[in-house]
XYZ file of C-alpha atoms in Angstrom:
661
model
C -31.483 33.494 -13.756
C -33.993 32.644 -11.070
C -33.839 28.978 -12.022
C -30.031 28.973 -11.835
C -30.060 30.593 -8.401
C -32.696 28.077 -7.287
C -30.498 25.235 -8.532
C -27.531 26.567 -6.595
C -29.635 26.815 -3.458
C -30.749 23.216 -3.859
C -27.120 22.063 -4.180
C -25.922 24.063 -1.161
C -25.451 21.773 1.866
C -27.699 22.494 4.859
C -26.071 24.290 7.777
C -26.695 21.386 10.173
C -24.881 19.001 7.825
C -21.936 21.391 7.499
C -21.612 21.602 11.286
C -21.759 17.805 11.558
C -19.060 17.507 8.909
C -16.885 20.067 10.701
C -17.112 18.010 13.883
C -16.253 14.841 11.942
C -13.264 16.583 10.326
C -11.867 17.746 13.665
C -12.223 14.292 15.235
C -10.757 12.486 12.213
C -7.712 14.753 11.931
C -7.063 14.979 15.687
C -4.984 11.731 15.959
C -2.683 13.017 13.197
C -1.850 16.335 14.860
C 1.021 14.986 17.058
C 2.817 13.995 13.837
C 2.257 17.331 12.050
C 4.380 20.489 12.021
C 2.953 23.325 14.117
C 1.981 25.414 11.098
C -0.176 22.572 9.708
C -2.115 22.370 12.982
C -2.686 26.146 12.777
C -3.993 25.757 9.194
C -6.481 23.098 10.321
C -7.771 25.205 13.225
C -8.022 28.322 11.049
C -9.921 26.492 8.294
C -12.385 24.925 10.757
C -12.969 28.289 12.456
C -13.474 30.083 9.138
C -15.967 27.515 7.819
C -17.885 27.401 11.112
C -18.127 31.207 11.138
C -19.342 31.136 7.549
C -22.086 28.652 8.457
C -23.154 30.412 11.667
C -22.425 34.087 10.917
C -22.411 34.014 7.099
C -18.759 35.014 6.759
C -17.699 35.056 3.084
C -15.614 32.092 1.921
C -12.310 32.762 0.106
C -12.453 33.189 -3.663
C -10.762 30.824 -6.084
C -7.563 32.889 -6.283
C -7.058 32.861 -2.535
C -7.897 29.157 -2.359
C -5.339 28.430 -5.087
C -2.676 30.438 -3.265
C -3.418 28.600 -0.008
C -3.135 25.228 -1.761
C 0.248 26.139 -3.292
C 1.438 27.453 0.084
C 0.347 24.219 1.767
C 2.289 22.051 -0.707
C 5.346 24.304 -0.364
C 5.097 24.204 3.428
C 5.084 20.400 3.467
C 8.052 20.260 1.114
C 10.052 22.775 3.156
C 9.236 20.934 6.390
C 10.153 17.428 5.207
C 12.058 17.841 1.946
C 9.404 15.748 0.221
C 5.628 15.513 -0.209
C 5.308 11.708 -0.106
C 5.928 9.211 2.664
C 4.089 8.593 5.908
C 4.583 11.831 7.848
C 4.967 14.178 4.860
C 2.066 12.551 2.988
C -0.091 12.587 6.121
C 0.653 16.288 6.576
C -0.246 17.013 2.948
C -3.485 15.050 3.271
C -4.399 16.890 6.473
C -3.727 20.312 4.965
C -5.708 19.352 1.861
C -8.719 18.256 3.913
C -8.571 21.505 5.918
C -8.427 23.658 2.782
C -11.316 21.688 1.283
C -13.424 22.979 4.176
C -13.131 26.586 2.977
C -14.208 25.412 -0.503
C -17.287 23.654 0.824
C -20.121 25.329 -1.097
C -22.059 22.591 -2.916
C -23.154 19.010 -2.428
C -20.326 17.901 -4.725
C -17.743 19.568 -2.464
C -19.328 17.858 0.519
C -19.090 14.424 -1.061
C -15.455 14.995 -2.035
C -14.669 15.970 1.558
C -16.514 12.910 2.890
C -14.462 10.645 0.600
C -11.300 12.424 1.760
C -12.221 11.857 5.408
C -12.916 8.174 4.809
C -9.444 7.873 3.277
C -7.908 9.754 6.218
C -9.438 7.180 8.560
C -7.324 4.523 6.852
C -4.181 6.696 7.088
C -4.662 6.893 10.854
C -4.120 3.125 11.054
C -0.604 3.567 9.661
C 0.340 5.492 12.806
C -1.456 3.313 15.356
C -3.312 0.002 15.260
C -4.116 -0.238 18.966
C -7.617 -1.138 20.061
C -8.473 2.383 21.190
C -7.729 3.574 17.643
C -10.350 1.194 16.255
C -12.992 2.381 18.728
C -12.180 6.040 18.133
C -12.182 5.800 14.344
C -15.388 3.743 14.433
C -17.018 6.754 16.150
C -15.534 9.043 13.478
C -16.964 6.815 10.741
C -20.338 7.002 12.436
C -20.258 10.809 12.425
C -19.029 11.072 8.817
C -21.754 8.694 7.628
C -24.333 10.717 9.577
C -23.326 13.861 7.689
C -23.452 11.959 4.392
C -26.979 10.704 5.130
C -28.166 14.185 6.108
C -26.736 15.725 2.957
C -28.465 13.177 0.709
C -31.894 13.329 2.360
C -34.477 14.646 -0.127
C -35.707 17.332 2.242
C -32.326 18.234 3.671
C -31.497 18.492 7.364
C -34.741 20.351 8.087
C -36.766 17.166 7.601
C -34.198 14.716 9.012
C -33.202 15.483 12.610
C -29.576 14.666 13.423
C -30.638 12.075 16.002
C -32.520 10.158 13.328
C -29.561 10.441 10.931
C -27.232 9.084 13.619
C -29.575 6.152 14.247
C -29.603 5.386 10.531
C -25.813 5.634 10.328
C -25.345 3.372 13.348
C -27.811 0.847 11.936
C -25.956 0.727 8.610
C -22.608 0.147 10.355
C -23.992 -2.543 12.661
C -25.573 -4.312 9.696
C -22.202 -4.297 7.925
C -20.291 -5.794 10.873
C -21.358 -9.455 10.402
C -20.399 -9.414 6.736
C -17.098 -7.703 7.558
C -16.367 -10.365 10.186
C -17.077 -13.178 7.709
C -14.815 -11.596 5.088
C -12.065 -11.042 7.667
C -12.128 -14.650 8.848
C -12.602 -16.480 5.556
C -10.954 -14.270 2.931
C -7.514 -15.752 2.031
C -4.804 -13.920 3.970
C -1.568 -12.539 2.588
C 1.686 -13.211 4.482
C 2.399 -10.732 7.268
C 0.087 -8.461 9.267
C -2.531 -6.413 7.455
C -1.217 -3.010 8.557
C 2.405 -1.851 8.374
C 4.366 1.386 8.271
C 5.453 2.476 4.793
C 9.115 3.195 4.284
C 9.558 6.883 5.021
C 12.896 8.666 5.128
C 11.214 11.637 6.776
C 10.082 9.648 9.814
C 12.273 9.150 12.851
C 13.172 5.584 13.887
C 11.744 4.448 17.191
C 13.914 2.974 19.930
C 17.655 2.362 19.752
C 19.570 4.161 17.023
C 22.581 3.052 14.980
C 24.964 5.114 17.141
C 25.350 6.177 20.771
C 26.450 9.405 22.431
C 25.988 10.735 25.982
C 22.285 11.417 26.521
C 20.889 9.053 23.858
C 19.870 6.216 26.188
C 18.631 8.738 28.748
C 16.106 10.070 26.192
C 14.753 6.577 25.607
C 14.335 5.916 29.334
C 11.984 8.910 29.510
C 9.537 7.011 27.254
C 7.013 4.449 28.471
C 6.417 3.059 24.953
C 6.592 -0.702 24.415
C 9.660 -1.974 22.530
C 8.685 -5.653 22.426
C 6.960 -8.392 24.397
C 8.424 -11.791 25.248
C 6.770 -15.112 26.002
C 9.116 -17.775 27.368
C 8.358 -21.285 26.203
C 10.360 -22.692 29.123
C 11.576 -21.330 32.467
C 12.125 -17.543 32.100
C 15.646 -16.207 32.387
C 16.342 -14.458 35.732
C 16.051 -10.683 35.612
C 19.786 -10.150 36.144
C 20.483 -12.246 33.020
C 17.868 -10.662 30.766
C 20.221 -8.642 28.564
C 18.460 -8.152 25.233
C 21.290 -7.677 22.753
C 20.971 -4.956 20.125
C 23.461 -2.794 18.168
C 27.172 -3.171 18.942
C 29.547 -0.207 18.492
C 33.275 -0.476 17.878
C 34.281 2.937 16.468
C 34.712 6.006 18.701
C 35.319 9.531 17.361
C 35.751 11.227 20.734
C 32.043 11.683 21.402
C 29.884 9.218 19.455
C 30.097 5.450 19.172
C 29.208 3.850 15.812
C 29.392 0.261 14.462
C 32.426 0.849 12.264
C 33.506 -1.954 9.936
C 31.526 -5.112 10.712
C 32.113 -8.517 9.153
C 28.957 -10.090 7.677
C 30.330 -13.538 8.574
C 28.772 -14.759 11.840
C 31.104 -14.854 14.806
C 32.291 -18.255 15.956
C 30.985 -19.475 19.263
C 30.487 -22.564 21.373
C 27.677 -23.164 23.855
C 27.004 -25.438 26.784
C 24.017 -26.191 28.940
C 20.300 -25.967 28.149
C 18.903 -23.338 25.785
C 16.067 -20.921 26.551
C 13.307 -20.804 23.937
C 11.077 -17.734 23.691
C 8.826 -15.812 21.319
C 9.265 -12.060 20.761
C 6.519 -9.731 19.499
C 8.472 -6.730 18.216
C 6.844 -3.314 17.771
C 7.468 -1.348 14.525
C 10.668 0.694 14.737
C 11.897 1.451 11.180
C 15.192 -0.199 12.130
C 16.504 -3.685 11.369
C 17.484 -4.759 14.887
C 16.011 -8.019 16.144
C 16.634 -8.224 19.870
C 17.666 -11.472 21.517
C 19.055 -12.781 24.764
C 22.773 -13.482 24.769
C 23.542 -15.611 22.817
C 21.026 -16.483 20.050
C 21.472 -19.797 18.299
C 22.515 -19.050 14.703
C 21.124 -22.417 13.572
C 17.549 -21.510 14.491
C 16.795 -18.017 13.168
C 13.799 -16.433 11.387
C 13.972 -16.819 7.580
C 14.856 -13.153 6.957
C 17.338 -12.761 9.844
C 21.114 -13.066 10.105
C 23.844 -12.680 12.725
C 26.906 -10.601 11.837
C 30.451 -10.737 13.138
C 29.491 -8.802 16.292
C 26.794 -11.371 17.142
C 24.097 -8.818 16.343
C 20.810 -10.250 15.086
C 19.125 -8.175 12.381
C 16.553 -8.471 9.630
C 17.110 -8.063 5.915
C 14.392 -5.377 5.813
C 13.213 -2.536 8.027
C 10.780 -3.435 10.797
C 7.812 -1.475 9.478
C 5.168 -3.652 11.095
C 4.679 -5.758 14.182
C 6.422 -9.066 13.805
C 6.734 -12.261 15.813
C 9.780 -14.491 15.818
C 10.935 -17.458 17.877
C 14.517 -17.843 19.119
C 16.659 -20.145 21.216
C 19.441 -18.581 23.282
C 22.265 -20.071 25.325
C 23.103 -18.168 28.547
C 26.425 -20.015 28.783
C 28.564 -19.459 25.724
C 32.067 -18.703 24.511
C 32.092 -16.044 21.788
C 35.103 -15.640 19.439
C 37.794 -17.229 21.651
C 40.247 -16.456 18.822
C 40.333 -12.906 17.454
C 41.989 -12.005 14.173
C 44.706 -9.343 14.232
C 42.669 -6.897 12.139
C 39.637 -7.313 14.382
C 41.784 -6.839 17.473
C 43.219 -3.591 16.154
C 39.717 -2.401 15.307
C 38.548 -3.062 18.870
C 41.551 -1.145 20.286
C 41.077 2.001 18.154
C 40.949 5.349 20.013
C 41.310 8.998 18.928
C 44.870 10.093 19.576
C 44.404 13.613 20.935
C 41.785 13.373 23.694
C 41.377 12.229 27.318
C 45.045 12.036 28.435
C 44.247 11.408 32.118
C 42.195 8.298 31.318
C 44.971 6.968 29.102
C 47.540 7.559 31.837
C 45.400 5.723 34.420
C 44.935 2.682 32.156
C 48.614 2.569 31.206
C 49.611 2.769 34.886
C 47.468 -0.278 35.629
C 49.092 -2.140 32.774
C 52.557 -1.059 33.913
C 51.841 -2.482 37.364
C 51.752 -5.918 35.765
C 48.004 -6.494 36.116
C 46.426 -9.052 33.812
C 43.476 -8.139 31.607
C 41.015 -9.768 34.025
C 42.592 -7.889 36.944
C 42.358 -4.574 35.097
C 38.649 -5.215 34.516
C 38.139 -5.864 38.243
C 40.237 -2.820 39.135
C 38.060 -0.581 36.949
C 34.821 -1.978 38.358
C 36.146 -1.432 41.898
C 36.833 2.198 40.984
C 33.244 2.711 39.764
C 31.909 0.993 42.883
C 33.974 2.760 45.541
C 35.086 6.168 44.241
C 31.861 8.143 44.573
C 30.220 7.577 41.178
C 26.440 8.070 40.973
C 23.662 6.972 38.601
C 21.467 9.885 37.505
C 19.206 11.118 34.722
C 20.672 14.628 35.000
C 24.453 14.284 34.543
C 26.561 17.461 34.536
C 27.847 18.606 31.129
C 31.272 17.506 29.939
C 33.743 19.140 27.586
C 35.903 17.993 24.703
C 37.720 15.490 26.909
C 34.440 13.915 27.888
C 35.876 10.712 29.368
C 38.359 12.625 31.552
C 35.642 15.001 32.714
C 33.355 12.119 33.621
C 35.900 9.914 35.397
C 37.779 12.615 37.306
C 35.391 15.558 37.714
C 31.616 14.927 37.452
C 31.434 11.183 38.322
C 27.687 11.271 37.669
C 26.074 9.777 34.603
C 23.720 7.321 32.993
C 24.443 3.880 31.541
C 25.893 5.241 28.280
C 28.441 7.262 30.303
C 29.568 4.172 32.178
C 29.633 1.848 29.165
C 31.462 4.400 27.008
C 34.040 5.355 29.637
C 34.692 1.731 30.640
C 35.210 0.696 27.009
C 37.606 3.618 26.477
C 39.501 2.714 29.649
C 39.873 -0.914 28.577
C 41.119 0.017 25.120
C 43.630 2.437 26.642
C 44.905 -0.484 28.723
C 45.346 -2.630 25.602
C 42.229 -4.765 26.097
C 39.894 -5.114 23.076
C 36.498 -3.760 24.096
C 33.252 -2.538 22.543
C 29.903 -1.005 23.540
C 26.694 -3.041 23.373
C 23.268 -1.426 23.476
C 19.900 -3.059 23.936
C 17.453 -3.537 26.782
C 17.825 -5.009 30.224
C 15.145 -6.535 32.417
C 11.468 -6.133 31.588
C 8.366 -6.591 33.740
C 5.932 -9.488 33.766
C 2.358 -8.618 32.867
C 0.021 -9.211 35.814
C -2.690 -10.781 33.631
C -0.688 -12.661 31.015
C 2.189 -15.080 30.814
C 4.550 -12.695 29.041
C 7.058 -9.945 29.765
C 6.890 -6.356 28.536
C 10.117 -4.586 27.600
C 9.656 -0.846 27.265
C 11.897 1.956 26.067
C 12.534 2.780 29.732
C 14.442 -0.533 29.889
C 16.984 0.655 27.291
C 20.525 0.016 28.477
C 24.175 0.064 27.418
C 26.985 -2.181 28.632
C 30.434 -3.307 27.515
C 32.130 -6.392 26.199
C 35.839 -7.118 26.689
C 37.887 -9.746 24.920
C 40.052 -12.003 27.060
C 42.395 -14.484 25.410
C 41.038 -18.055 25.287
C 37.778 -16.856 26.902
C 36.442 -14.688 24.098
C 34.050 -11.776 24.496
C 32.709 -11.332 28.028
C 29.855 -9.091 29.070
C 30.829 -6.457 31.655
C 28.239 -4.005 32.968
C 29.893 -1.093 34.810
C 26.457 0.368 35.612
C 25.818 -2.675 37.805
C 28.910 -1.779 39.864
C 27.592 1.746 40.466
C 23.889 0.903 40.874
C 23.115 -2.817 41.383
C 19.413 -1.922 41.754
C 19.297 -1.032 38.043
C 19.923 -4.681 37.134
C 18.209 -6.421 40.051
C 15.047 -4.293 40.335
C 14.821 -1.870 37.432
C 15.595 1.671 36.398
C 12.828 3.105 38.599
C 14.372 1.690 41.786
C 17.855 2.772 40.694
C 16.689 6.371 40.218
C 14.604 6.574 43.402
C 15.128 9.907 45.113
C 16.782 11.614 42.125
C 15.472 14.622 40.241
C 13.890 14.595 36.789
C 12.339 11.123 37.103
C 9.029 10.684 35.177
C 6.004 9.647 37.198
C 5.818 6.181 35.599
C 9.342 5.441 36.928
C 8.690 6.511 40.502
C 8.658 3.668 43.019
C 5.923 3.746 45.684
C 3.885 6.480 43.986
C 0.583 5.120 45.374
C -0.893 4.293 41.954
C -1.384 0.544 42.210
C -4.780 0.800 40.524
C -3.151 2.601 37.586
C -0.602 -0.193 37.247
C -3.369 -2.801 37.281
C -5.354 -0.889 34.663
C -2.239 -0.433 32.531
C -1.422 -4.152 32.741
C -4.994 -5.120 31.833
C -5.029 -2.756 28.873
C -1.667 -4.106 27.676
C -3.036 -7.650 27.881
C -6.112 -6.646 25.856
C -3.913 -4.963 23.244
C -1.665 -8.010 23.113
C -4.630 -10.258 22.317
C -5.795 -7.723 19.729
C -2.345 -7.718 18.098
C -2.105 -11.502 18.127
C -5.623 -12.475 17.039
C -6.636 -9.573 14.786
C -3.627 -7.621 13.513
C -1.557 -10.802 13.417
C -4.283 -12.849 11.708
C -2.157 -14.160 8.868
C -2.083 -17.371 6.824
C -0.763 -19.504 9.693
C -3.385 -18.402 12.225
C -6.123 -18.578 9.593
C -5.165 -22.151 8.735
C -5.325 -23.162 12.403
C -8.735 -21.524 12.813
C -10.110 -23.095 9.634
C -8.987 -26.539 10.752
C -10.826 -26.024 14.028
C -13.963 -25.302 11.952
C -13.405 -28.403 9.835
C -12.214 -26.487 6.756
C -8.810 -28.019 6.236
C -8.215 -27.014 2.595
C -8.184 -23.661 0.835
C -10.914 -24.916 -1.528
C -13.231 -25.597 1.406
C -12.475 -22.139 2.785
C -13.324 -20.443 -0.525
C -16.563 -22.447 -0.800
C -17.525 -21.462 2.767
C -16.788 -17.819 1.955
C -18.918 -17.986 -1.191
C -21.795 -19.620 0.686
C -21.690 -16.982 3.423
C -21.712 -14.174 0.872
C -24.648 -15.678 -1.044
C -26.654 -16.202 2.153
C -25.843 -12.686 3.368
C -26.905 -11.103 0.087
C -30.091 -13.182 0.045
C -31.006 -12.079 3.577
C -30.241 -8.465 2.669
C -32.450 -8.728 -0.408
C -35.352 -10.162 1.595
C -35.067 -7.416 4.200
C -34.960 -4.673 1.559
C -37.931 -6.211 -0.276
C -39.956 -6.349 2.948
C -39.142 -2.746 3.735
C -40.134 -1.677 0.243
C -43.507 -3.392 0.549
C -44.075 -2.019 4.019
C -43.148 1.476 2.951
C -41.096 4.081 4.678
C -41.478 4.131 8.440
C -43.057 7.447 9.483
C -41.123 9.797 11.709
C -42.232 10.783 15.236
C -44.498 13.668 14.215
C -46.094 11.612 11.455
C -46.779 8.744 13.880
C -48.585 11.103 16.255
C -50.695 12.444 13.383
C -51.649 8.889 12.344
C -52.526 8.074 15.949
C -54.876 11.087 16.092
C -56.573 10.369 12.767
C -57.168 6.706 13.689
C -59.383 7.891 16.555
C -61.756 9.463 14.015
C -62.423 6.117 12.330
C -65.245 5.466 14.793
C -67.097 8.248 13.004
C -66.338 6.776 9.579
C -63.672 9.384 8.849
C -60.502 8.012 7.224
C -57.730 9.956 5.532
C -57.447 8.853 1.911
C -53.984 7.933 0.527
C -54.190 10.801 -1.957
C -55.571 13.279 0.572
C -53.321 15.850 2.223
C -53.490 16.499 5.954
C -55.000 19.968 5.355
C -57.702 18.619 3.041
C -58.554 15.918 5.579
C -58.980 18.565 8.305
C -61.390 20.508 6.081
C -63.428 17.364 5.453
C -63.556 16.488 9.176
C -64.805 19.995 10.010
C -67.606 19.601 7.461
C -68.710 16.080 8.409
C -68.087 16.138 12.176
C -68.165 19.734 13.510
C -67.807 18.527 17.129
C -64.234 17.473 16.428
C -63.334 20.557 14.407
C -61.474 22.506 17.112
C -59.576 19.436 18.253
C -58.441 18.336 14.771
C -57.414 21.916 13.926
C -55.264 22.098 17.053
C -53.711 18.696 16.236
C -53.052 19.802 12.650
C -51.395 23.061 13.758
C -49.153 21.208 16.223
C -48.339 18.612 13.551
C -47.195 21.280 11.059
C -45.073 22.989 13.719
C -43.441 19.734 14.917
C -42.721 18.276 11.490
C -42.028 21.192 9.191
C -41.392 24.409 11.101
C -39.063 23.229 13.888
C -38.608 19.424 13.846
C -35.854 19.515 16.517
C -37.968 21.324 19.130
C -38.863 18.779 21.832
C -41.508 21.103 23.248
C -43.491 21.089 20.005
C -43.309 17.284 19.777
C -44.595 16.931 23.340
C -47.464 19.319 22.593
C -48.425 17.284 19.514
C -48.310 14.058 21.550
C -50.535 15.596 24.243
C -53.140 16.750 21.750
C -53.140 13.419 19.895
C -54.003 11.656 23.176
C -56.515 14.254 24.417
C -60.142 13.047 24.874
C -62.372 13.574 21.882
C -65.218 16.122 22.257
């Protein structure tokens, strides 16, 4: 029985290692908490608190029955929250809850190693949510702390003989030694098509950016976000800001409140172009949608391999955008889109619910009865928006069932989706085919790079009307109400209104923040392009610059680098083995003191303990007896009793340097 209890004590992790592992767990799981349900965050905090109290105050850990019940409750909670236990968000939540519950099971060295492996895996999961440069730096620090705990737990004497500072130095040294080999493997190892990291398909995760429908308030929510939608580098002269309409989803069906695509022909719309094209490269952020944004009008003859244009001139991919992707397009600012419209398509673009918004219908029909042409009706409507007291605001008043009537005749305050939706309804009521187009408008040039950044705050909605023999024409009623929105940006258009986020405020005296933000975006852009986007094409270019034009030469170079690296590592390990283990600080001070006795012919034998050497010194050189006893006592205190006490180490150092009697 005594032997079994002794074995259990040997396997129990030291308290210092447990506290280090708790800190590593908190830091590793912290980036996942914004994606977790509130109850999962509470479980993590409760488990960390319970295990810390057990280590510091010897609280009892839960028994196996309670642990089993907590595990079942965690799985059930994830399923009830997401309707599934797999996928990015649901799987991340399950992994987080599992790691937290493993903390309250942490009793033996085996449990510790399982938790360490789980934390290493969680580090990789974090990359599925963010691959920005700060994530790499942060998770590198987490890896350092996890490895420190692993080293401390595997030290023969436990944490009492390996101070945490020394363990952290060892962990940092191991990681720094691995970096050159990792860099060689990253550069030379044959790349697979596409970026290394992407978002898995996950029905439980919300799409980012523009949705596949539009209702009042949808675009407003996007404008409150400063997240990047995509970046654009123009190969030629950039398009003027007023013409930078980045086309996205087009909506033709209206149910009285929400606009949806309706029936869309997969056959590309017919168009003709004139004038020079604009060529540009787009770096699109992951969105879990299939929209590929483009300036009006993208050239259908020069599209990415997995892209297509439908009958509404919407560019989309054949798969969800689960990872950053680059694509090159050519667009023609001057075009004629669908100058001839089929009867079925015309009826589809005139569809309206029959029992709503009578005042708007009456207004449109009165214009038509006055003998106005379609072009004149468009100008008449824009003049109404411009001159009849309409305002552009983030906080529009609520509207009722007849939302268009309420907006046009009562509130007259709204955001771009209100203007695009009401204008399209008004045109259809007047017998003019019309539809809503959503996307982004504008974008800001980065101060340190030759590219433009389009953020969610640049989300916009406008209209298209069909005029006989002219085709679909872009009409932006928001520009009639607030020209500053198109010419300067949404921040200038909303200046002086309530509810505007700080990043949209003009003249907020934060120029240094803007400069820092632009610099950081430039750094992240280079990181995305050179590291995350390091695919076969970029690797081939880099290898050619190194003189390795063929894949065979690249594989041979990789093999040579690996052989040389392993040879160097073997030589270093062999040298360290011959030299022996480097003594710690207390041991070095003891060796320094004993070397001073060599002048008297007193040397500590390899098989002689420190205590036996002190006894021999007292017998052969009594004058040094008091001094060597004091050094020995300080050495025992600094190395074995309290190795983390700086005061004891300083006392040992003082005695080791003290003059001999």
